[in-house]
mmCIF file of C-alpha atoms in Angstrom:
data_model
loop_
_atom_site.group_PDB
_atom_site.id
_atom_site.type_symbol
_atom_site.label_atom_id
_atom_site.label_comp_id
_atom_site.label_asym_id
_atom_site.label_seq_id
_atom_site.Cartn_x
_atom_site.Cartn_y
_atom_site.Cartn_z
ATOM 1 C CA MET A 12 6.757 20.609 2.230
ATOM 2 C CA LYS A 13 7.542 18.863 -1.011
ATOM 3 C CA LYS A 14 11.281 18.667 -0.299
ATOM 4 C CA LYS A 15 10.396 17.158 3.083
ATOM 5 C CA LEU A 16 8.273 14.662 1.476
ATOM 6 C CA VAL A 17 10.927 13.601 -1.012
ATOM 7 C CA LYS A 18 13.489 13.107 1.830
ATOM 8 C CA ILE A 19 10.961 10.920 3.609
ATOM 9 C CA VAL A 20 10.115 8.835 0.518
ATOM 10 C CA GLY A 21 13.659 8.453 -0.281
ATOM 11 C CA LEU A 22 14.620 7.531 3.357
ATOM 12 C CA LEU A 23 11.807 4.825 3.359
ATOM 13 C CA LEU A 24 13.061 3.584 -0.102
ATOM 14 C CA ILE A 25 16.630 3.218 1.135
ATOM 15 C CA SER A 26 15.496 1.493 4.112
ATOM 16 C CA TYR A 27 13.139 -0.997 2.159
ATOM 17 C CA CYS A 28 16.134 -1.631 -0.210
ATOM 18 C CA SER A 29 18.840 -2.206 2.448
ATOM 19 C CA ILE A 30 16.445 -4.497 4.648
ATOM 20 C CA PHE A 31 14.696 -6.753 1.813
ATOM 21 C CA HIS A 32 17.064 -6.711 -0.953
ATOM 22 C CA THR A 33 20.253 -7.935 0.879
ATOM 23 C CA ASN A 34 22.068 -11.076 0.019
ATOM 24 C CA THR A 35 22.211 -12.229 3.683
ATOM 25 C CA THR A 36 19.779 -14.755 5.263
ATOM 26 C CA LEU A 37 17.507 -13.021 7.785
ATOM 27 C CA ASN A 38 16.468 -15.165 10.771
ATOM 28 C CA ALA A 39 13.211 -13.731 11.645
ATOM 29 C CA GLN A 40 11.560 -16.739 13.385
ATOM 30 C CA CYS A 41 9.683 -16.601 16.716
ATOM 31 C CA ALA A 42 10.577 -19.195 19.270
ATOM 32 C CA VAL A 43 7.615 -21.411 18.514
ATOM 33 C CA CYS A 44 8.165 -21.333 14.840
ATOM 34 C CA ARG A 45 11.927 -21.955 15.389
ATOM 35 C CA THR A 46 11.207 -24.940 17.646
ATOM 36 C CA SER A 47 8.901 -26.543 15.183
ATOM 37 C CA VAL A 48 11.365 -25.948 12.279
ATOM 38 C CA GLU A 49 14.059 -27.374 14.082
ATOM 39 C CA SER A 50 12.168 -30.491 15.236
ATOM 40 C CA LEU A 51 12.045 -31.542 11.434
ATOM 41 C CA ASP A 52 14.258 -34.526 10.827
ATOM 42 C CA GLY A 53 16.628 -34.209 7.799
ATOM 43 C CA GLU A 54 17.457 -31.479 5.664
ATOM 44 C CA ASP A 55 14.359 -29.952 4.630
ATOM 45 C CA SER A 56 15.814 -26.655 3.782
ATOM 46 C CA GLU A 57 12.875 -25.723 1.491
ATOM 47 C CA ILE A 58 10.236 -25.844 4.372
ATOM 48 C CA LYS A 59 12.757 -23.954 6.636
ATOM 49 C CA GLU A 60 13.154 -21.100 4.061
ATOM 50 C CA GLY A 61 9.350 -21.207 3.320
ATOM 51 C CA VAL A 62 8.549 -20.573 7.024
ATOM 52 C CA ASN A 63 11.268 -17.904 7.348
ATOM 53 C CA SER A 64 9.997 -16.232 4.226
ATOM 54 C CA GLY A 65 6.449 -16.286 5.577
ATOM 55 C CA ILE A 66 7.385 -14.678 8.695
ATOM 56 C CA LEU A 67 9.352 -11.925 7.113
ATOM 57 C CA TYR A 68 6.275 -11.317 4.800
ATOM 58 C CA LEU A 69 3.827 -11.090 7.809
ATOM 59 C CA MET A 70 6.309 -8.867 9.567
ATOM 60 C CA GLY A 71 6.499 -6.445 6.527
ATOM 61 C CA ILE A 72 2.770 -5.923 6.400
ATOM 62 C CA PRO A 73 2.338 -3.513 9.268
ATOM 63 C CA TYR A 74 4.979 -1.343 7.716
ATOM 64 C CA VAL A 75 3.271 -1.172 4.458
ATOM 65 C CA ILE A 76 -0.083 -0.215 6.376
ATOM 66 C CA LEU A 77 1.868 2.575 8.166
ATOM 67 C CA ILE A 78 3.318 4.019 5.091
ATOM 68 C CA GLY A 79 0.141 3.935 3.226
ATOM 69 C CA SER A 80 -1.660 5.594 6.344
ATOM 70 C CA ILE A 81 0.997 8.334 6.240
ATOM 71 C CA TRP A 82 0.685 8.959 2.660
ATOM 72 C CA LEU A 83 -3.175 9.308 2.614
ATOM 73 C CA ALA A 84 -2.719 11.569 5.588
ATOM 74 C CA ILE A 85 -0.252 13.705 3.799
ATOM 75 C CA ARG A 86 -2.339 13.862 0.749
ATOM 76 C CA TYR A 87 -5.565 14.588 2.918
ATOM 77 C CA HIS A 88 -3.785 17.517 4.488
ATOM 78 C CA LYS A 89 -2.465 18.751 1.147
ATOM 79 C CA ALA A 90 -6.099 18.606 -0.355
ATOM 80 C CA GLN A 91 -7.472 20.553 2.746
ATOM 81 C CA LYS A 92 -4.497 23.185 2.423
ATOM 82 C CA GLU A 93 -5.419 23.785 -1.116
ATOM 83 C CA GLU A 94 -9.297 24.011 -0.520
ATOM 84 C CA GLU A 95 -8.657 26.763 2.254
ATOM 85 C CA LYS A 96 -6.468 28.513 -0.167
ATOM 86 C CA SER A 97 -8.867 28.569 -2.825
ATOM 87 C CA LEU A 98 -11.757 29.597 -0.342
ATOM 88 C CA LYS A 99 -9.581 32.489 0.850
ATOM 89 C CA GLU A 100 -8.959 33.707 -2.683
ATOM 90 C CA LYS A 101 -12.503 33.275 -3.560
ATOM 91 C CA SER A 102 -13.695 35.398 -0.563
ATOM 92 C CA LYS A 103 -11.132 38.075 -1.459
ATOM 93 C CA ILE A 104 -12.670 38.430 -4.890
ATOM 94 C CA ASP A 105 -16.229 38.490 -3.382
ATOM 95 C CA ASP A 106 -15.180 41.353 -1.040
ATOM 96 C CA THR A 107 -13.721 43.755 -3.396
ATOM 97 C CA PRO A 108 -15.863 46.840 -3.614
ATOM 98 C CA LEU A 109 -17.447 47.614 -7.086
ATOM 99 C CA ALA A 110 -16.623 51.067 -8.293
#
C-alpha cells in the first residue's frame, strides 16, 4: 500500500512539475477571455499575461481539491484499517481461556 501511494505521489509531483514549471508560455484562455484581451489596443502585455495567469490559477484549483480529497480518503481508509486490526487483536486477547 505504501509503495503504491509513493508511486501515485511521485507521478503527481512529476505531472505538476512538467505542467507548471515549464518555460513555455501556456495559452489557457477561453474564447470570451481571448476576445476581450485581443480587443485591447496597443501592447498591453502585462494585462494579457495577468489574464492568462489568472485562468491557469483557476484551472489548477480543481486539481488541488481532487488531490486533497484523494489524500483524505486514503488517510481515512488507513485509519479504519488500523482500527479494525487493533479491535481484532483486542478480541483475540479477550477470548483466550484462562488456565
